[in-house]
CSV table of C-alpha atoms in Angstrom, one decimal:
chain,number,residue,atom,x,y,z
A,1,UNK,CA,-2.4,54.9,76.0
A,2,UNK,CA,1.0,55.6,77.6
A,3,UNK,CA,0.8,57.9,80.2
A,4,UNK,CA,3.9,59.9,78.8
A,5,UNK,CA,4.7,61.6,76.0
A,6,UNK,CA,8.1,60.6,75.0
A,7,UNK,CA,8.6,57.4,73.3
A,8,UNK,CA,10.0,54.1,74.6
A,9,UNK,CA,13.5,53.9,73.2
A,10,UNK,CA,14.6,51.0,71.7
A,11,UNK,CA,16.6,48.5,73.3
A,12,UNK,CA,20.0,49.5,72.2
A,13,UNK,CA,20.2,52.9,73.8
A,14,UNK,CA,19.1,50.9,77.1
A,15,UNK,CA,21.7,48.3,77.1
A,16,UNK,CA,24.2,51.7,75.9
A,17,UNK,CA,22.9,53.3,79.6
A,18,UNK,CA,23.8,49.8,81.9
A,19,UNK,CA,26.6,49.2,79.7
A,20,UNK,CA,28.1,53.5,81.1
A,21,UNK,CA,28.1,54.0,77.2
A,22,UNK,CA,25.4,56.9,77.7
A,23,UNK,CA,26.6,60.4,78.5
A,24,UNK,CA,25.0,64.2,78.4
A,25,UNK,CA,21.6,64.7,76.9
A,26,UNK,CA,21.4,61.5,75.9
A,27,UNK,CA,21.7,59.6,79.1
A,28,UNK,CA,19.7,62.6,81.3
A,29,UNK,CA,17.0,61.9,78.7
A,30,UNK,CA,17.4,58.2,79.2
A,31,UNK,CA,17.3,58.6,83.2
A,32,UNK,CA,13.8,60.8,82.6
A,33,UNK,CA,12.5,58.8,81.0
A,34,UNK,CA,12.8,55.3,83.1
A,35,UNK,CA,11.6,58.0,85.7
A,36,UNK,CA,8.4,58.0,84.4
A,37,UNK,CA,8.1,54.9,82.8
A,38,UNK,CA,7.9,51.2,84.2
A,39,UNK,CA,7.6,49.8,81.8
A,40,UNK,CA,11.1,50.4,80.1
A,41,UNK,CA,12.1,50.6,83.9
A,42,UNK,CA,11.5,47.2,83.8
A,43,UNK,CA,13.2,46.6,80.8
A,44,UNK,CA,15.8,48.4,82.1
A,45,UNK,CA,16.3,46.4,85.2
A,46,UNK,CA,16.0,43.4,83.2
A,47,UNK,CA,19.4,44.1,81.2
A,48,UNK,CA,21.1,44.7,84.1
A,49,UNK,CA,20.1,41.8,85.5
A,50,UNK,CA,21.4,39.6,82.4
A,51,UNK,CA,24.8,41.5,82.8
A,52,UNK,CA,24.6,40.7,85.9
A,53,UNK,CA,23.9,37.0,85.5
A,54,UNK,CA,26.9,36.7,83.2
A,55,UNK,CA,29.5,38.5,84.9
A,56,UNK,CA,28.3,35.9,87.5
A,57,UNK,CA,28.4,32.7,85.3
A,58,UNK,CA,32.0,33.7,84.0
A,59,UNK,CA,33.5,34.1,87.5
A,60,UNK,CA,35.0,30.7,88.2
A,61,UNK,CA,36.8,31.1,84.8
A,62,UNK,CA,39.5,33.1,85.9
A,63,UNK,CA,43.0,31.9,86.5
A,64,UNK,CA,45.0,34.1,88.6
A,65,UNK,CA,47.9,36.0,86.0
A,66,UNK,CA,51.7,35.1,87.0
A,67,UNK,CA,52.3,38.7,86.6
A,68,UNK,CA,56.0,38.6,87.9
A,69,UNK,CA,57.3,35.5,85.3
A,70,UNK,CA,55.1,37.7,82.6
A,71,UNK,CA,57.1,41.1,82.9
A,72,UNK,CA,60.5,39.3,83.4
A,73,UNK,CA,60.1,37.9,79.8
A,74,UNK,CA,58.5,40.6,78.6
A,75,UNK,CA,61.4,43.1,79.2
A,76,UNK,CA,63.9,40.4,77.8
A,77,UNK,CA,61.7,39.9,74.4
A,78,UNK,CA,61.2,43.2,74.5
A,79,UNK,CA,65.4,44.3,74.9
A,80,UNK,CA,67.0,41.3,73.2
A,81,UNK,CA,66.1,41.9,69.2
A,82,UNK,CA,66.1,45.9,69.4
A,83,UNK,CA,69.4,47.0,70.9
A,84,UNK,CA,68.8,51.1,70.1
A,85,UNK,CA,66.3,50.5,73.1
A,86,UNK,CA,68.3,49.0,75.5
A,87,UNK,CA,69.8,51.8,78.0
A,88,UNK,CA,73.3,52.6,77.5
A,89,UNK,CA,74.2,51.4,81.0
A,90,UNK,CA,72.8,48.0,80.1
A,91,UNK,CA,74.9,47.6,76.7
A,92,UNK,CA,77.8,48.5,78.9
A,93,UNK,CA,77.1,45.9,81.5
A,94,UNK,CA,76.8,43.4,78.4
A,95,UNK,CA,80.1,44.4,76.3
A,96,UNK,CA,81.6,43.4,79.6
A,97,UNK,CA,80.0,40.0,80.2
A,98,UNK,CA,81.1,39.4,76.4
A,99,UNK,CA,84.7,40.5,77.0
A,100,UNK,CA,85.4,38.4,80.0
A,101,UNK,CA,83.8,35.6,78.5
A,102,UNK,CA,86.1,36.0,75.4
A,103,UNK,CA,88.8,36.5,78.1
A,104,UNK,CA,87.9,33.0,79.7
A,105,UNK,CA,88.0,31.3,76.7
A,106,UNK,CA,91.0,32.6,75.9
A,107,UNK,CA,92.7,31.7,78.8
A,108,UNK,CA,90.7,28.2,79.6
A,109,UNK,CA,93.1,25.3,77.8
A,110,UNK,CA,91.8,24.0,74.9
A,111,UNK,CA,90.4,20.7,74.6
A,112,UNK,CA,93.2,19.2,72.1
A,113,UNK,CA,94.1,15.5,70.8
A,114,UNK,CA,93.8,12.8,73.3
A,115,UNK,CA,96.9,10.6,73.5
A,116,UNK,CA,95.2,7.5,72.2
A,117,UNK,CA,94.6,9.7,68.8
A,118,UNK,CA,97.8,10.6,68.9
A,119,UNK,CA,99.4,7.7,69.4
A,120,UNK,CA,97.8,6.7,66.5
A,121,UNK,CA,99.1,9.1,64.4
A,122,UNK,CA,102.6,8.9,65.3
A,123,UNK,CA,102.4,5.2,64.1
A,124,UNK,CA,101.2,6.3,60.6
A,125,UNK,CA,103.2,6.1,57.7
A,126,UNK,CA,103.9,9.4,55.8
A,127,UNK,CA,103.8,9.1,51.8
A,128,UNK,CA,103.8,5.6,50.6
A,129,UNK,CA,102.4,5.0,47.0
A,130,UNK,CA,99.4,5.3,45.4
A,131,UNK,CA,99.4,1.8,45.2
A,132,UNK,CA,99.7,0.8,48.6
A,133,UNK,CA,96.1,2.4,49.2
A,134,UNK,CA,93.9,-0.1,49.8
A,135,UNK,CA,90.8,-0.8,47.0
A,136,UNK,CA,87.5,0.7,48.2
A,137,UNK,CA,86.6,-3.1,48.4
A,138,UNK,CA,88.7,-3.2,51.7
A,139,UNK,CA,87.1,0.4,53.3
A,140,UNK,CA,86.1,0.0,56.7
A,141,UNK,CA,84.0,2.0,59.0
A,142,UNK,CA,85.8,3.9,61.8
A,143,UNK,CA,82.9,6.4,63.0
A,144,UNK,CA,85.1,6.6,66.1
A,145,UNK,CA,88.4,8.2,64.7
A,146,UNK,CA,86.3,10.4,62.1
A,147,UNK,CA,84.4,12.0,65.3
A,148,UNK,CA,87.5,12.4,67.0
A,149,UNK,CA,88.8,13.6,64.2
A,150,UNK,CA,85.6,16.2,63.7
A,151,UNK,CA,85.8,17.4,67.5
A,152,UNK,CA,89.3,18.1,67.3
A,153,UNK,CA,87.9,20.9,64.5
A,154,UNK,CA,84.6,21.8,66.9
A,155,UNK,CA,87.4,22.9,69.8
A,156,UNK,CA,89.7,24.4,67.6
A,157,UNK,CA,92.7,22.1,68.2
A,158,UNK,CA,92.2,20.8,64.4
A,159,UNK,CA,91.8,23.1,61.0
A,160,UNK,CA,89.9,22.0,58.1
A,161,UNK,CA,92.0,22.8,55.2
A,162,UNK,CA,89.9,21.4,52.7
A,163,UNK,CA,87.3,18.6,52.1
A,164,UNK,CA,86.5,17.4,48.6
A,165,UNK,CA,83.7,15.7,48.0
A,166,UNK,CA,82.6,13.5,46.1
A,167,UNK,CA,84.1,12.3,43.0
A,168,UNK,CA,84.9,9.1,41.6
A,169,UNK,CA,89.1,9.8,42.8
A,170,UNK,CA,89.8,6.5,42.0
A,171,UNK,CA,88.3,5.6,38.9
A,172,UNK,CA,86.5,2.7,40.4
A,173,UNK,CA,82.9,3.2,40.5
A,174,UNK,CA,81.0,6.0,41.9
A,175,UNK,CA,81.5,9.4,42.5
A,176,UNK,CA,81.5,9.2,46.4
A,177,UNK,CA,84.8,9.2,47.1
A,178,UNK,CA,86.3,12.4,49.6
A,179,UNK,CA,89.3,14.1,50.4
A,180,UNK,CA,89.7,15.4,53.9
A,181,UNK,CA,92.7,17.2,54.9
A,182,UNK,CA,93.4,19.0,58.7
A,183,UNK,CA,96.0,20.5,60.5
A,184,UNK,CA,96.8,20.2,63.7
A,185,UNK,CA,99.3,23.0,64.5
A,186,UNK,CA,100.0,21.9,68.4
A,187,UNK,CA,101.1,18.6,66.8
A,188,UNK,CA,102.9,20.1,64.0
A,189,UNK,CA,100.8,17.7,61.8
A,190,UNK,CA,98.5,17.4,59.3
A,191,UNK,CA,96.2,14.5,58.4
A,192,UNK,CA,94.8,13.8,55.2
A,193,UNK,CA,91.7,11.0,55.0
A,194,UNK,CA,90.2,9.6,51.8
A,195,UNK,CA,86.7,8.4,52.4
A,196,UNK,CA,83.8,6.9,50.7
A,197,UNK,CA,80.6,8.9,51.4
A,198,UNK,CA,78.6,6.1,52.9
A,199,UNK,CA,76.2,8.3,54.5
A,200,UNK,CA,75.6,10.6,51.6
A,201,UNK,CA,76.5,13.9,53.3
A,202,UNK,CA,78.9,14.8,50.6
A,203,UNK,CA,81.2,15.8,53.9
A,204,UNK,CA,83.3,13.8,55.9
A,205,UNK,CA,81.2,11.9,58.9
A,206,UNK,CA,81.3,9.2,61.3
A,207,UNK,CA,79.1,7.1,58.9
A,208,UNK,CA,81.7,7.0,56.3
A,209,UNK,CA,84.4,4.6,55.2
A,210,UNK,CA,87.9,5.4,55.9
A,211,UNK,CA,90.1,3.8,52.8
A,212,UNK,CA,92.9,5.8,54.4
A,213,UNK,CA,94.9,8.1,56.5
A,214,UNK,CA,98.3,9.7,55.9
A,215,UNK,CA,99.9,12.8,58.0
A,216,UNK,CA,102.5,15.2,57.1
A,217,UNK,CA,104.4,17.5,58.9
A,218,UNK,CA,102.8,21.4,58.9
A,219,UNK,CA,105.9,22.9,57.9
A,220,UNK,CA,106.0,21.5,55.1
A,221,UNK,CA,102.9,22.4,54.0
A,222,UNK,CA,103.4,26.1,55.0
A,223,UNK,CA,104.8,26.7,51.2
A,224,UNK,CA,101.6,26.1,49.8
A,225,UNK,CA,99.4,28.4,51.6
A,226,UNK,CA,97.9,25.6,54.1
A,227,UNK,CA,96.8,23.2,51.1
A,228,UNK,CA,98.9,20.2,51.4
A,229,UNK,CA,100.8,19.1,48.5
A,230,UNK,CA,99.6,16.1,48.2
A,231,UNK,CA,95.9,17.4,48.3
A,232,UNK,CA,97.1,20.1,45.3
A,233,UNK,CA,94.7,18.4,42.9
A,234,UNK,CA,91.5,16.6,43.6
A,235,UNK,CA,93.2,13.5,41.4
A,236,UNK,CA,94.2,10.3,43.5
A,237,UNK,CA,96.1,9.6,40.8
A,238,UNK,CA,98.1,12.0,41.7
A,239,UNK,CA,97.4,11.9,45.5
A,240,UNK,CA,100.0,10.0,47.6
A,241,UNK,CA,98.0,8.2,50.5
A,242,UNK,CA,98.8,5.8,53.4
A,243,UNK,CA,96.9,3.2,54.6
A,244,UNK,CA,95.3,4.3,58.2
A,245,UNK,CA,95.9,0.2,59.3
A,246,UNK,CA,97.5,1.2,62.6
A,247,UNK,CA,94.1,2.5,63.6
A,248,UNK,CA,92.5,-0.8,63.5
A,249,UNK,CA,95.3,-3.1,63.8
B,1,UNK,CA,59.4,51.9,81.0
B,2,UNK,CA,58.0,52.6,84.0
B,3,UNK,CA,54.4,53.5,82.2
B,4,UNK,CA,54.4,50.0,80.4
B,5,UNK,CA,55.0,48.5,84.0
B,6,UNK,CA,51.7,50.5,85.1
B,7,UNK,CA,50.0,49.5,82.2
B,8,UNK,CA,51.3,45.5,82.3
B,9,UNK,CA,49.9,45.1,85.9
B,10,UNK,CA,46.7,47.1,84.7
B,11,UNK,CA,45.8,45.4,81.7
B,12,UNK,CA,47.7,41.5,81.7
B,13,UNK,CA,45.9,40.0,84.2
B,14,UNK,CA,42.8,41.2,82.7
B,15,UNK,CA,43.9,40.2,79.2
B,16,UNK,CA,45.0,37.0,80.5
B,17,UNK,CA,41.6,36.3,82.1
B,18,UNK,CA,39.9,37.6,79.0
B,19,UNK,CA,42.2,35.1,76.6
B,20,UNK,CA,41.8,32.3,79.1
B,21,UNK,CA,38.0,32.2,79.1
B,22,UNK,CA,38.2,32.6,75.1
B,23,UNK,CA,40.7,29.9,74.7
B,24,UNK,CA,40.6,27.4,77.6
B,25,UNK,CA,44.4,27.1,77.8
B,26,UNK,CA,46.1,29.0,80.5
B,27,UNK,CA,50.1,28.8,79.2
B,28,UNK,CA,48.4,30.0,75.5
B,29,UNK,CA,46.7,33.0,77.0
B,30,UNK,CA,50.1,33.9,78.6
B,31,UNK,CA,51.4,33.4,75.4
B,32,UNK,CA,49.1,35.3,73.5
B,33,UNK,CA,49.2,38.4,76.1
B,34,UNK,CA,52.7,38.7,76.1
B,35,UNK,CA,52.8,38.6,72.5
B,36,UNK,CA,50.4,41.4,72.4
B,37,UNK,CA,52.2,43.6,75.1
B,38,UNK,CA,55.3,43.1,72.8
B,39,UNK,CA,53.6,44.4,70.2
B,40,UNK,CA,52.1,47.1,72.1
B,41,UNK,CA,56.0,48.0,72.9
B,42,UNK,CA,56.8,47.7,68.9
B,43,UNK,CA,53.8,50.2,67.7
B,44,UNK,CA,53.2,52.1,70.5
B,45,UNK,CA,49.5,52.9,70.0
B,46,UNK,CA,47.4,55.7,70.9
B,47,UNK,CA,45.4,54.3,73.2
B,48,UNK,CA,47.1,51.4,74.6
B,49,UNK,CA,44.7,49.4,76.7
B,50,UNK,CA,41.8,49.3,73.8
B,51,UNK,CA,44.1,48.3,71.8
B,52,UNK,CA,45.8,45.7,74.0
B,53,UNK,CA,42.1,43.8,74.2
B,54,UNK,CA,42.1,44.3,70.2
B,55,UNK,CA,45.2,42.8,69.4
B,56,UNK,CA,44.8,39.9,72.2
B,57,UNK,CA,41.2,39.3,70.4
B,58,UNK,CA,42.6,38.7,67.0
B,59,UNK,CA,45.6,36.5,68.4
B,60,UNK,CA,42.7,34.3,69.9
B,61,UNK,CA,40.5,34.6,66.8
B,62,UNK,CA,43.8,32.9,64.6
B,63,UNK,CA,44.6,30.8,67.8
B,64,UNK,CA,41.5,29.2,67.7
B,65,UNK,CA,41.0,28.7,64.3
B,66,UNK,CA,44.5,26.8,64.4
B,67,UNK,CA,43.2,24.9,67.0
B,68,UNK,CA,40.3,24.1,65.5
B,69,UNK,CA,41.8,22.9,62.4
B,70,UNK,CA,44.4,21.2,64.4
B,71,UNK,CA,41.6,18.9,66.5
B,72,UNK,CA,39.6,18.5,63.1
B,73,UNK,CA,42.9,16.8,61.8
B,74,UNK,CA,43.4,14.6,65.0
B,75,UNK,CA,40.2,13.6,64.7
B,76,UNK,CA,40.1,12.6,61.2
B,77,UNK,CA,43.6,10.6,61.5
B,78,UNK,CA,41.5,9.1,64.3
B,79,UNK,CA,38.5,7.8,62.3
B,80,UNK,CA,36.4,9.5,64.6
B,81,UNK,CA,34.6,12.4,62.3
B,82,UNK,CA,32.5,13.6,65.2
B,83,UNK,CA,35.3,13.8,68.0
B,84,UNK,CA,34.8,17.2,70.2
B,85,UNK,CA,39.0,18.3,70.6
B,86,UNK,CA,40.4,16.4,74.0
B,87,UNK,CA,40.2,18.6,76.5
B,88,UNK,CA,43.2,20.1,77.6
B,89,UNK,CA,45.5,20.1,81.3
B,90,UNK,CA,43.5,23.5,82.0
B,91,UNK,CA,40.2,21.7,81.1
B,92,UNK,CA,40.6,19.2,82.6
B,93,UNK,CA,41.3,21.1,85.9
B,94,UNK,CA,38.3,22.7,86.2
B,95,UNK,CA,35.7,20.9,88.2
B,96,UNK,CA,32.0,21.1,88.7
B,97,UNK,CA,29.3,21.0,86.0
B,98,UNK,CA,29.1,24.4,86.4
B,99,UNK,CA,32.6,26.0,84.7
B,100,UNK,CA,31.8,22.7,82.2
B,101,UNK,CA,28.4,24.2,81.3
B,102,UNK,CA,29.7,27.8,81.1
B,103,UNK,CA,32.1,26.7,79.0
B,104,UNK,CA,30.0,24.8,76.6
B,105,UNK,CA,27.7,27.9,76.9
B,106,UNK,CA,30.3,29.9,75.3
B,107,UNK,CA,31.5,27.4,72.7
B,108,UNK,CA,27.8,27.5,71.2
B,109,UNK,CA,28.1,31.5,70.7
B,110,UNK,CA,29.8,32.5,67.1
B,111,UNK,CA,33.0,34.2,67.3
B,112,UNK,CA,31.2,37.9,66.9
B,113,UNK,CA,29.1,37.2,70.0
B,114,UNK,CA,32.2,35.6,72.0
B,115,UNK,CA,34.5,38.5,71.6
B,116,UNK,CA,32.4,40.7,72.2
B,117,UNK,CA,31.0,39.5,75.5
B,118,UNK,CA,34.2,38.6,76.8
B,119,UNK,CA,36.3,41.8,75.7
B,120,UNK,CA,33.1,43.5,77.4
B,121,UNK,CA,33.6,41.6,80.3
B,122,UNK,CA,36.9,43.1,80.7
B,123,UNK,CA,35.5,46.9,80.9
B,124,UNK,CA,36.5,47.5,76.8
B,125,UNK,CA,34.7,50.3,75.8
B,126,UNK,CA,32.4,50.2,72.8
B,127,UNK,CA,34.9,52.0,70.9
B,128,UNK,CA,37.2,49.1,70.6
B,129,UNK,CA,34.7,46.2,70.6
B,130,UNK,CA,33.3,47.9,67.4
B,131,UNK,CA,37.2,48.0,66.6
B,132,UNK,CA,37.6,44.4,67.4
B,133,UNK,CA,34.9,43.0,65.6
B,134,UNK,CA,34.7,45.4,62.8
B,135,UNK,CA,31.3,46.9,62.7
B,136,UNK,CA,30.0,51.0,63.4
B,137,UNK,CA,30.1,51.7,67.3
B,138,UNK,CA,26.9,52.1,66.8
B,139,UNK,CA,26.0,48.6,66.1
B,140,UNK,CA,27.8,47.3,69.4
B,141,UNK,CA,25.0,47.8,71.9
B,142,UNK,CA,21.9,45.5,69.6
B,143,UNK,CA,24.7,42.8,69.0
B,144,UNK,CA,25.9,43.2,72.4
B,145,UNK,CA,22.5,42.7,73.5
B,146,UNK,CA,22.0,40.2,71.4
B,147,UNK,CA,25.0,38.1,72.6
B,148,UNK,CA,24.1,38.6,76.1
B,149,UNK,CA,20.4,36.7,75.4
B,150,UNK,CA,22.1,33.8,73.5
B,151,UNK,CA,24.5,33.1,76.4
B,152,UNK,CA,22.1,33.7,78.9
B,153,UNK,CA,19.9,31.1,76.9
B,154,UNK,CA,22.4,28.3,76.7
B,155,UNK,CA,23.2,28.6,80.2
B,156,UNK,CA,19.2,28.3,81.2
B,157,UNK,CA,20.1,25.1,79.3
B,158,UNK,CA,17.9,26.0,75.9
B,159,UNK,CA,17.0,27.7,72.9
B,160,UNK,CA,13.8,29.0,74.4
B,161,UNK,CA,14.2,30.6,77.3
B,162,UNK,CA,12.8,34.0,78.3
B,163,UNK,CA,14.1,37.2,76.9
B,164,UNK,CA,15.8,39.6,79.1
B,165,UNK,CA,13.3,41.9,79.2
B,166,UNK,CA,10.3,39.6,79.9
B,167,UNK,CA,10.1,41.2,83.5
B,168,UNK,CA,9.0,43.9,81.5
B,169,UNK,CA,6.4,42.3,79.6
């Protein structure tokens, strides 16, 4: 026979009181009641004990935060992708890091043929025959003009005017041969490459096979709107070539 | 901006410590709170540090189920079906049998009972632990309860140990 009237309450509304989940009538009836009785006193004491058990058994897993590392890259994530945020005075500071590094660029020299490549140039042949381009037998490898070839076009010093690939051109087997034609307006020049697509990238690259390498002057290509004449048609029947031998001599 | 500054050094290092004793992994529970401050910034809640805790509690929830399946993987390409995931550079930082037991402690608990003793650890209001695990706010205390006998079990180093409220009996 308890020697109270209420009755116990059940476990949940106990662990809702330690937990500082109880409030009003609730909790002052809560508070009577372990008052009165020790037995859910007990109880009571016992839950708090088990909190207080964990709370003590989780301590040494705690790291300490890098708080100051977090925020930084927090406000950048936060800024970079949603500009309507980002405080006018902070655009403003930005448009002007842009401008002067288009400025600097402008103004920095540009990183333009090296005299070896054009020296080699100058020793190539302009517009020899069709026939004086060597079989695709006799192609050769020459990854290190091609990627001087393709920087020249990374800085800017070179234009791509066109680059066809890949067709049989030559009737010979198959379709991997390429057209690649630049310009080079510093040099007044513009080179023209027929490749074989070694490295299957159906693009020119320094795994291909150079067959050969002629040049023209720019102006003379000005009265066809940048496409070289000789390039007019993707034909090489009807494309005069040079054989790029002074590169390799 | 200057009320998520108060709110970042409120709530990260807590949600850090909470994701870190979920996860084990100190540079993933960076991750994970900073992704969930960023989407704090995107939504812009109600009430922001509940619902911090909630969102860093799913982000765990999918983090660990990716790492799960990730070490399951490992260990099969590994011929070793039973392998327990290789501890990581945080793991393997922490010394003494104690953190290892605490750990293990936690391991054994389901998700459910995880989360919510963690997030409770953390001063997360019943509210959004019911939130978190997706039951009534009513139901939080019992499986609270509940959760806090398993762990305290495991880390008595059994299945059998007394209940809580056997100073009562």
């Amino acid at each position: 026979m308890p020697h109270h009237s209420t009755p116990h309450p059940p476990e949940s509304l106990l662990v809702a009181l330690a937990d500082g989940e109880s409030s009003g009538f609730g909790r002052a009836g809560l508070l009577l009641h372990l008052a009165v009785c020790r037995r859910c006193r007990g109880r009571f004491i016992a839950i708090r004990a088990g909190k207080r058990a964990i709370r003590e058994a989780l301590a040494p897993l705690t790291i300490p935060a890098r708080s100051a590392d977090a925020w930084a890259r927090l406000i950048l994530l936060h800024t970079a992708p949603n500009p309507g945020r980002i405080p006018a005075a902070m655009l403003g500071l930005a448009a002007g890091v842009l401008l002067l590094v288009a400025l600097a660029r402008a103004l920095a020299p540009r990183e333009g043929p090296t005299a070896e490549f054009l020296a080699a140039i100058e020793r190539l042949p302009t517009r020899p025959d069709l026939g004086d381009a060597p079989p695709a037998r006799e192609a050769r490898q020459d990854s290190r003009f091609i990627a001087q070839l393709l920087a020249l076009t990374h800085t800017g010093a070179a234009e791509v005017m066109r680059d066809d690939c890949c067709d049989d051109h030559d009737g010979e087997g198959p379709a991997d041969d390429g057209i690649f034609a630049a310009r080079l307006p510093e040099a007044r020049l513009a080179l023209h490459v027929m490749y074989d697509d070694a490295d299957g990238t159906r693009t020119l690259s320094p795994g291909d096979l150079v067959r050969s390498v002629s040049r023209s002057t720019v102006d003379a290509q000005a009265s066809t709107g940048g496409v070289p004449p000789l390039l007019a048609t993707s034909s090489l029947a009807h494309v005069t070539l040079l054989h790029a031998s002074v590169l390799n001599p | 901006m200057a009320t998520l500054r108060r709110l970042f050094d409120r709530c990260y290092p807590a949600l850090v410590r909470f994701l870190y004793r979920r996860l084990g992994d100190r540079d993933l529970a960076e991750d994970l709170a900073q992704e969930a401050f960023i989407r704090l910034v995107r939504e812009d809640p109600e009430r922001p540090e509940g619902w911090l805790f909630v969102v860093a509690a799913n982000l765990a929830r999918d983090a660990h189920r990716r790492d799960f399946r990730r070490a399951r993987r490992l260990a099969l390409l590994a011929g070793q079906q039973d392998t327990v995931a290789a501890p990581s550079g945080e793991q393997q930082l922490e010394q003494g049998e104690t953190v290892a037991s605490v750990r293990l402690a936690l391991e054994a608990l389901s998700e459910r009972d995880r989360t919510l003793l963690l997030l409770h650890e953390e001063g997360v209001p019943y509210r959004e632990l019911a939130r978190a695990i997706q039951v009534k706010e009513s139901s939080v205390a019992p499986l609270l309860n509940r959760a806090r006998q398993r762990l305290l079990r495991r880390l008595r180093g059994g299945n059998h140990a007394a209940p809580l409220d056997a100073a009562s009996a």
